[in-house]
Amino acid sequence: MLAAMWCNGSVFGIQNACGVLFVSMLKTFGSKDDDKMVFKTAWVGSLSMGMIFFCCPIVSVFTDIFGCRKTAVVGAAVGFVGLMSSSFVSSIEPLYLTYGIIFACGCSFAYQPSLVILGHYFKKRLGLVNGIVTAGSSVFTILLPLLLRVLIDSVGLFYTLRVLCIFMFVLFLAGFTYRPLGSSTKDKESGGSRSSLFSRRKFSPPKKIFNFAIFKVTAYAVWAVGIPLALFGYFVPYVHLMKHVNERFQDKKNKEIVLTCIGITSGVGRLLFGRIADYVPGVKKVYLQVLSFFFIGLMSMMIPLCSVFGALIAVCLIMGLFDGCFISIMAPIAFELVGAQDVSQAIGFLLGFMSIPMTVGPPIAGLLRDKLGSYDTAFYLAGVPPLIGGAVLCFIPWIHSKKQREVNKTTGKGKTEKMLENQNSLLSSSSGIFKKESDSII
């Protein structure tokens, strides 16, 4: 559990604190002649976050084939190489490859097994363990911006990236704790011989690996469209908020407190709304996500309106709370829509779709900042997609209940027919008994 918590924290703590690295990258690589520097630099953080989610469906296949331990260890090693090589670049463009792709792919391969392995070890307290593990990212999001600020001021960007390599090395060691538990006798019998194992893989239908049949569930298909639609503005504050604060509140010290506030209330939101979701029946949990997107969109639009630093902190606290709400109920909603058997693939596909808006959103915001000279329009527009996506999600409970009624109607009809058959067979058998009894009496 602690190894998985470290993984969750180090991967998403570094990603969520990228606003501090973003400001440092602008200072290190920026030049007054380049009017598109904010746009170019924004691609580094957004590409990194996008690649983590983009790789998730692929990582799930690798985890099934090679196991949690091998996948996590190799992923952490790749992430270490990517982060270390990022500290030797001389311009912003190589960071697209080293930080945005290699480091992020390594993080993705290390991250997904850390969630899968929990289900192997914990049954009774799996919910509690998942809560503690996902809270790891909140703890790191609180602490890392402060640590990064101190490191960047004292040793510069490149040595800061090398210090962050320590986090990836610990993650590499943590991967070795994902010891696979002993297989049951049934598993050993079914996969005992190497040849039978390969032959079974060879002739198994493709949907065993990528189960596209889940998109036939209309409610899930709408959910898989609505969530990515809402996320075009979701990651913009994480990337650009620090730059905006530096421009708007130049005389303020400890500006990293805004990211820390998001981290604190995000952790509270995960625990609070995760518990509330237990009391919300069925697919109506989607309404909690609708509520979270409404507030995230509204708070994003309010960022440019904050002329007082205290007001901006209040906005960040609310944004973090509903960010935690959105994240904590992803798995329960997926379970309600597709069932326990397909929930892993359902989440994998959704995370893959989420990668596109999370990658594209921040560079567009950076381009608007370069063209217009301020972030105001970028933050206003970033608040629109969550509101639209939230409106789309409102239809899901209605679609799901309509489908359930159709299924119940069909199964009810089938049950009625079966009952009639049973009654007929019962009548015929009872008439046979009466006939035998009358014959014996005669």
Coordinates of C-alpha atoms in Angstrom, one line a residue:
M1 CA 0.0 0.0 0.0
L2 CA 2.8 2.4 0.9
A3 CA 4.7 1.5 -2.4
A4 CA 1.5 2.2 -4.4
M5 CA 1.0 5.5 -2.5
W6 CA 4.5 6.6 -3.3
C7 CA 3.9 5.8 -6.9
N8 CA 0.6 7.8 -7.0
G9 CA 2.2 10.7 -5.2
S10 CA 5.4 10.9 -7.2
V11 CA 3.8 10.5 -10.6
F12 CA 0.9 13.0 -10.1
G13 CA 2.7 15.2 -7.6
I14 CA 5.3 16.0 -10.2
Q15 CA 2.6 16.5 -12.9
N16 CA 0.5 18.8 -10.7
A17 CA 3.5 20.9 -9.7
C18 CA 4.5 21.4 -13.3
G19 CA 3.3 25.1 -13.0
V20 CA 6.5 25.8 -11.0
L21 CA 8.7 24.0 -13.5
F22 CA 6.8 25.9 -16.3
V23 CA 7.9 29.3 -14.9
S24 CA 11.5 28.1 -14.5
M25 CA 11.5 26.7 -18.1
L26 CA 10.3 30.0 -19.5
K27 CA 13.2 31.8 -17.6
T28 CA 15.8 29.2 -18.7
F29 CA 14.9 28.8 -22.4
G30 CA 12.8 32.0 -23.1
S31 CA 14.0 34.9 -25.2
K32 CA 12.4 38.3 -25.8
D33 CA 12.4 37.7 -29.6
D34 CA 10.3 34.6 -29.4
D35 CA 6.6 35.7 -29.1
K36 CA 5.3 32.1 -28.9
M37 CA 7.4 30.9 -26.0
V38 CA 4.5 30.4 -23.6
F39 CA 2.7 28.3 -26.2
K40 CA 5.9 26.2 -26.8
T41 CA 6.6 25.7 -23.1
A42 CA 3.0 24.7 -22.3
W43 CA 3.4 21.7 -24.6
V44 CA 6.0 20.1 -22.3
G45 CA 3.7 19.7 -19.2
S46 CA 0.5 19.1 -21.2
L47 CA 2.1 16.4 -23.4
S48 CA 3.5 14.7 -20.3
M49 CA 0.1 14.6 -18.6
G50 CA -1.7 13.5 -21.8
M51 CA 0.8 10.7 -22.5
I52 CA 0.2 9.2 -19.0
F53 CA -3.5 8.8 -19.8
F54 CA -3.0 7.9 -23.4
C55 CA -0.8 4.9 -22.5
C56 CA -3.3 3.5 -19.9
P57 CA -5.2 1.1 -22.3
I58 CA -1.9 -0.2 -23.6
V59 CA -0.4 -0.6 -20.1
S60 CA -3.4 -2.7 -19.0
V61 CA -2.6 -5.2 -21.7
F62 CA 1.1 -5.3 -20.7
T63 CA 0.1 -5.8 -17.1
D64 CA -2.1 -8.8 -18.0
I65 CA 0.7 -10.4 -20.0
F66 CA 3.8 -9.7 -18.0
G67 CA 2.4 -9.0 -14.5
C68 CA 2.4 -6.0 -12.2
R69 CA 6.0 -6.3 -11.0
K70 CA 7.8 -6.4 -14.3
T71 CA 5.6 -3.7 -15.8
A72 CA 6.0 -1.3 -12.9
V73 CA 9.8 -1.8 -12.6
V74 CA 10.5 -1.3 -16.3
G75 CA 8.1 1.8 -16.3
A76 CA 9.9 3.4 -13.4
A77 CA 13.3 2.8 -15.1
V78 CA 12.1 4.4 -18.3
G79 CA 10.7 7.3 -16.3
F80 CA 14.1 7.7 -14.6
V81 CA 15.9 7.8 -17.9
G82 CA 13.5 10.3 -19.4
L83 CA 13.7 12.7 -16.4
M84 CA 17.5 12.4 -16.1
S85 CA 18.0 13.1 -19.9
S86 CA 15.7 16.1 -19.5
S87 CA 18.3 17.7 -17.2
F88 CA 20.9 17.8 -20.0
V89 CA 18.9 19.7 -22.8
S90 CA 19.9 23.1 -24.1
S91 CA 16.5 24.1 -25.6
I92 CA 12.8 23.6 -25.1
E93 CA 12.2 21.2 -28.1
P94 CA 14.1 18.1 -26.8
L95 CA 11.9 18.3 -23.7
Y96 CA 8.9 17.2 -25.8
L97 CA 10.7 13.8 -26.2
T98 CA 12.5 13.4 -22.9
Y99 CA 10.0 14.9 -20.5
G100 CA 6.8 14.8 -22.5
I101 CA 7.0 11.3 -24.0
I102 CA 9.7 9.1 -22.4
F103 CA 9.3 10.3 -18.8
A104 CA 5.5 10.3 -19.1
C105 CA 5.3 6.8 -20.7
G106 CA 7.5 5.5 -17.9
C107 CA 5.2 7.1 -15.3
S108 CA 2.1 5.5 -17.0
F109 CA 3.7 2.0 -17.0
A110 CA 4.6 2.4 -13.3
Y111 CA 1.3 3.9 -12.3
Q112 CA -1.4 1.5 -13.5
P113 CA 0.1 -1.7 -11.9
S114 CA 0.1 0.1 -8.6
L115 CA -3.7 0.2 -8.7
V116 CA -4.1 -3.3 -10.1
I117 CA -1.9 -5.0 -7.4
L118 CA -4.1 -3.6 -4.6
G119 CA -6.9 -5.9 -5.7
H120 CA -4.6 -8.9 -5.4
Y121 CA -3.6 -8.2 -1.8
F122 CA -6.7 -6.5 -0.3
K123 CA -10.3 -7.6 -0.3
K124 CA -12.1 -6.5 2.9
R125 CA -10.5 -3.0 3.1
L126 CA -9.9 -2.3 -0.6
G127 CA -11.9 0.9 -0.5
L128 CA -9.9 2.3 2.5
V129 CA -6.6 1.3 0.8
N130 CA -7.6 2.9 -2.5
G131 CA -8.5 6.1 -0.6
I132 CA -5.1 6.2 1.2
V133 CA -3.2 5.4 -2.1
T134 CA -5.0 8.1 -4.2
A135 CA -4.5 10.6 -1.3
G136 CA -0.8 10.2 -2.0
S137 CA -1.0 12.5 -5.0
S138 CA -2.7 15.1 -2.8
V139 CA 0.1 14.9 -0.2
F140 CA 2.8 15.3 -2.9
T141 CA 0.9 18.1 -4.6
I142 CA 0.9 20.0 -1.3
L143 CA 4.6 19.5 -0.6
L144 CA 6.3 19.4 -4.0
P145 CA 5.6 23.0 -5.2
L146 CA 7.3 24.3 -2.0
L147 CA 10.2 21.9 -2.5
L148 CA 10.6 22.8 -6.2
R149 CA 10.6 26.5 -5.5
V150 CA 13.4 26.1 -2.9
L151 CA 15.4 23.8 -5.3
I152 CA 15.0 26.0 -8.4
D153 CA 16.0 29.2 -6.4
S154 CA 19.1 27.5 -5.0
V155 CA 20.4 25.1 -7.7
G156 CA 18.4 25.9 -10.9
L157 CA 16.1 23.9 -13.2
F158 CA 18.5 21.2 -14.3
Y159 CA 19.7 20.1 -10.9
T160 CA 16.1 20.2 -9.7
L161 CA 15.2 17.7 -12.3
R162 CA 18.1 15.5 -11.2
V163 CA 16.8 15.7 -7.6
L164 CA 13.4 14.6 -8.9
C165 CA 15.1 11.5 -10.3
I166 CA 15.5 10.3 -6.7
F167 CA 11.7 10.0 -6.6
M168 CA 11.7 7.8 -9.7
F169 CA 14.5 5.7 -8.3
V170 CA 12.5 5.0 -5.1
L171 CA 9.6 4.2 -7.4
F172 CA 11.8 1.7 -9.2
L173 CA 12.5 0.0 -5.9
A174 CA 8.9 0.1 -4.9
G175 CA 7.9 -1.8 -8.0
F176 CA 9.8 -4.9 -6.6
T177 CA 7.3 -5.1 -3.8
Y178 CA 4.5 -6.0 -6.2
R179 CA 5.2 -9.7 -5.6
P180 CA 2.6 -11.8 -7.4
L181 CA 0.6 -14.0 -5.1
G182 CA 0.6 -17.8 -5.6
S183 CA -1.8 -19.1 -8.3
S184 CA -4.7 -21.3 -7.3
T185 CA -4.7 -25.0 -8.4
K186 CA -7.3 -24.2 -11.0
D187 CA -5.0 -21.5 -12.5
K188 CA -2.0 -23.8 -12.6
E189 CA -4.0 -26.5 -14.3
S190 CA -5.3 -24.1 -17.0
G191 CA -1.9 -22.5 -17.6
G192 CA 0.5 -25.3 -16.7
S193 CA 2.1 -26.0 -20.0
R194 CA 3.9 -23.2 -21.9
S195 CA 2.6 -24.5 -25.2
S196 CA -1.0 -24.5 -24.2
L197 CA -0.6 -21.0 -22.8
F198 CA 0.7 -19.6 -26.1
S199 CA -1.9 -21.5 -28.1
R200 CA -4.7 -20.1 -25.9
R201 CA -3.4 -16.5 -26.5
K202 CA -2.9 -17.1 -30.2
F203 CA -6.5 -18.2 -30.8
S204 CA -8.3 -16.0 -28.3
P205 CA -10.6 -13.5 -29.8
P206 CA -9.2 -9.9 -30.0
K207 CA -11.9 -8.5 -27.7
K208 CA -10.2 -10.4 -24.8
I209 CA -7.5 -7.8 -25.0
F210 CA -9.5 -4.7 -26.1
N211 CA -13.1 -5.2 -25.3
F212 CA -14.9 -2.8 -27.6
A213 CA -18.2 -4.4 -26.8
I214 CA -18.6 -2.1 -23.8
F215 CA -19.3 0.8 -26.2
K216 CA -22.6 -0.9 -27.0
V217 CA -23.7 0.2 -23.6
T218 CA -25.2 3.6 -24.5
A219 CA -24.8 5.2 -21.1
Y220 CA -21.1 4.3 -21.0
A221 CA -20.6 5.6 -24.6
V222 CA -22.2 9.0 -23.6
W223 CA -20.0 9.1 -20.4
A224 CA -16.9 8.3 -22.5
V225 CA -17.7 11.3 -24.7
G226 CA -18.9 13.7 -22.0
I227 CA -15.9 13.4 -19.7
P228 CA -13.2 14.2 -22.3
L229 CA -15.4 17.0 -23.6
A230 CA -15.4 18.5 -20.1
L231 CA -11.6 18.2 -19.7
F232 CA -10.4 20.6 -22.4
G233 CA -10.0 23.3 -19.8
Y234 CA -9.4 21.0 -16.8
F235 CA -5.5 21.0 -16.8
V236 CA -5.1 24.7 -17.8
P237 CA -4.9 26.0 -14.2
Y238 CA -2.3 23.4 -13.2
V239 CA 0.0 24.5 -16.0
H240 CA -0.6 28.3 -16.3
L241 CA -1.8 29.4 -12.8
M242 CA 1.7 30.0 -11.5
K243 CA 2.6 32.2 -14.5
H244 CA -0.7 34.1 -14.1
V245 CA 0.0 34.7 -10.4
N246 CA 3.5 35.9 -11.1
E247 CA 2.1 38.4 -13.6
R248 CA -0.9 39.6 -11.5
F249 CA 0.6 39.5 -8.0
Q250 CA 4.3 40.4 -8.5
D251 CA 4.9 41.6 -5.0
K252 CA 3.5 38.5 -3.2
K253 CA 5.8 35.9 -1.7
N254 CA 5.2 32.1 -1.5
K255 CA 3.0 32.2 -4.6
E256 CA 3.2 28.4 -4.7
I257 CA 0.5 28.3 -1.9
V258 CA -2.2 28.4 -4.7
L259 CA -1.1 24.9 -5.9
T260 CA -0.8 23.7 -2.3
C261 CA -4.4 24.8 -1.6
I262 CA -5.6 22.8 -4.6
G263 CA -3.7 19.8 -3.3
I264 CA -5.1 20.0 0.2
T265 CA -8.7 20.3 -0.7
S266 CA -8.4 17.8 -3.5
G267 CA -7.4 15.2 -0.8
V268 CA -10.3 16.3 1.4
G269 CA -12.7 16.0 -1.6
R270 CA -11.5 12.5 -2.5
L271 CA -12.3 11.3 1.0
L272 CA -15.5 13.3 1.5
F273 CA -17.2 12.7 -1.8
G274 CA -15.9 9.1 -2.0
R275 CA -17.9 8.5 1.2
I276 CA -20.9 10.5 0.0
A277 CA -21.0 8.4 -3.2
D278 CA -21.6 5.3 -1.1
Y279 CA -25.0 6.8 -0.1
V280 CA -26.0 7.9 -3.7
P281 CA -27.8 5.0 -5.4
G282 CA -26.7 3.5 -8.7
V283 CA -25.9 5.7 -11.7
K284 CA -27.2 8.8 -9.9
K285 CA -23.6 9.2 -8.8
V286 CA -23.1 10.9 -12.2
Y287 CA -24.8 13.9 -10.7
L288 CA -21.9 14.4 -8.3
Q289 CA -19.6 14.6 -11.4
V290 CA -22.0 17.1 -13.0
L291 CA -21.8 19.2 -9.8
S292 CA -18.0 19.0 -9.8
F293 CA -17.7 20.1 -13.4
F294 CA -20.0 23.0 -12.8
F295 CA -17.9 24.3 -9.9
I296 CA -14.5 23.6 -11.7
G297 CA -15.8 25.5 -14.8
L298 CA -17.1 28.4 -12.6
M299 CA -13.9 28.7 -10.5
S300 CA -11.8 28.7 -13.7
M301 CA -13.7 31.7 -15.0
M302 CA -13.3 33.4 -11.6
I303 CA -9.5 33.2 -11.6
P304 CA -9.1 36.4 -13.8
L305 CA -11.6 38.2 -11.7
C306 CA -9.6 37.8 -8.5
S307 CA -7.8 41.1 -7.8
V308 CA -7.0 40.2 -4.2
F309 CA -4.7 37.2 -3.5
G310 CA -6.9 35.9 -0.7
A311 CA -9.8 35.6 -3.2
L312 CA -7.7 33.6 -5.5
I313 CA -6.8 31.2 -2.7
A314 CA -10.5 30.8 -1.9
V315 CA -11.2 30.0 -5.6
C316 CA -8.3 27.4 -5.6
L317 CA -9.6 25.8 -2.4
I318 CA -13.1 25.3 -4.0
M319 CA -11.6 24.1 -7.3
G320 CA -9.4 21.5 -5.5
L321 CA -12.4 20.2 -3.5
F322 CA -14.5 19.4 -6.6
D323 CA -11.4 18.1 -8.4
G324 CA -11.2 15.5 -5.7
C325 CA -14.9 14.8 -6.2
F326 CA -14.5 14.2 -9.9
I327 CA -11.6 11.8 -9.5
S328 CA -12.9 9.8 -6.5
I329 CA -16.1 8.6 -8.1
M330 CA -14.7 7.6 -11.5
A331 CA -14.4 3.9 -10.7
P332 CA -17.8 3.6 -8.9
I333 CA -19.6 5.1 -11.9
A334 CA -17.8 2.8 -14.3
F335 CA -18.8 -0.1 -12.2
E336 CA -22.4 1.0 -12.2
L337 CA -22.4 1.5 -16.0
V338 CA -20.6 -1.7 -17.3
G339 CA -20.4 -4.1 -14.3
A340 CA -17.5 -5.6 -12.4
Q341 CA -16.3 -7.8 -15.3
D342 CA -15.6 -4.9 -17.7
V343 CA -14.8 -2.1 -15.3
S344 CA -11.0 -2.3 -15.9
Q345 CA -11.2 -1.8 -19.6
A346 CA -13.9 0.8 -19.2
I347 CA -11.6 3.0 -17.1
G348 CA -8.7 2.2 -19.4
F349 CA -10.5 3.4 -22.5
L350 CA -11.8 6.5 -20.7
L351 CA -8.3 7.5 -19.5
G352 CA -7.1 7.1 -23.1
F353 CA -9.8 9.4 -24.4
M354 CA -9.0 11.9 -21.6
S355 CA -5.4 12.3 -22.9
I356 CA -6.5 14.3 -25.9
P357 CA -8.2 17.3 -24.3
M358 CA -5.7 17.3 -21.4
T359 CA -2.8 17.6 -23.9
V360 CA -4.4 20.1 -26.2
G361 CA -6.0 22.5 -23.7
P362 CA -2.9 24.1 -22.0
P363 CA -1.0 24.9 -25.3
I364 CA -4.2 26.7 -26.6
A365 CA -4.3 28.7 -23.4
G366 CA -0.6 29.5 -23.9
L367 CA -1.2 30.6 -27.5
L368 CA -4.0 32.9 -26.3
R369 CA -1.7 34.4 -23.7
D370 CA 1.0 35.0 -26.4
K371 CA -1.5 36.7 -28.7
L372 CA -3.5 38.7 -26.2
G373 CA -0.9 39.5 -23.6
S374 CA -2.8 38.1 -20.6
Y375 CA -4.4 34.9 -19.3
D376 CA -7.9 36.4 -18.8
T377 CA -9.5 35.1 -22.0
A378 CA -7.7 31.7 -21.6
F379 CA -9.2 31.1 -18.1
Y380 CA -12.7 32.3 -19.2
L381 CA -12.7 29.9 -22.1
A382 CA -11.2 27.1 -20.0
G383 CA -14.4 27.3 -17.8
V384 CA -16.7 26.6 -20.8
P385 CA -15.9 22.9 -21.6
P386 CA -16.6 21.6 -18.0
L387 CA -20.0 23.3 -18.2
I388 CA -20.8 21.7 -21.6
G389 CA -19.5 18.3 -20.5
G390 CA -21.5 18.4 -17.3
A391 CA -24.6 19.1 -19.3
V392 CA -24.0 16.0 -21.5
L393 CA -23.5 13.9 -18.4
C394 CA -27.0 14.8 -17.1
F395 CA -28.5 12.5 -19.7
I396 CA -26.7 9.4 -18.5
P397 CA -29.0 8.4 -15.6
W398 CA -32.1 8.8 -17.9
I399 CA -30.5 6.7 -20.6
H400 CA -29.4 4.0 -18.2
S401 CA -32.8 3.8 -16.4
K402 CA -34.5 3.6 -19.8
K403 CA -32.2 0.7 -20.9
Q404 CA -32.8 -1.0 -17.6
R405 CA -36.5 -0.8 -18.0
E406 CA -36.2 -2.4 -21.5
V407 CA -34.0 -5.2 -20.1
N408 CA -36.4 -5.8 -17.2
K409 CA -39.4 -5.8 -19.6
T410 CA -37.6 -8.4 -21.8
T411 CA -36.5 -10.5 -18.8
G412 CA -39.9 -10.1 -17.2
K413 CA -41.5 -11.4 -20.4
G414 CA -39.1 -14.3 -20.5
K415 CA -39.8 -15.1 -16.8
T416 CA -43.6 -15.1 -17.5
E417 CA -43.2 -17.5 -20.3
K418 CA -40.9 -19.7 -18.2
M419 CA -43.5 -19.6 -15.3
L420 CA -46.2 -20.7 -17.7
E421 CA -44.1 -23.6 -19.0
N422 CA -43.4 -24.6 -15.4
Q423 CA -47.1 -24.5 -14.6
N424 CA -48.0 -26.5 -17.6
S425 CA -45.3 -29.1 -16.8
L426 CA -46.5 -29.2 -13.2
L427 CA -50.1 -29.6 -14.3
S428 CA -49.2 -32.4 -16.7
S429 CA -47.1 -34.2 -14.0
S430 CA -49.8 -33.8 -11.4
S431 CA -52.5 -35.1 -13.9
G432 CA -50.2 -38.1 -14.4
I433 CA -50.0 -38.7 -10.7
F434 CA -53.8 -38.5 -10.3
K435 CA -54.1 -41.0 -13.2
K436 CA -51.7 -43.4 -11.6
E437 CA -53.6 -43.1 -8.3
S438 CA -57.0 -43.6 -9.9
D439 CA -55.6 -46.7 -11.7
S440 CA -54.3 -48.1 -8.5
I441 CA -57.6 -47.4 -6.7
I442 CA -59.5 -49.2 -9.6

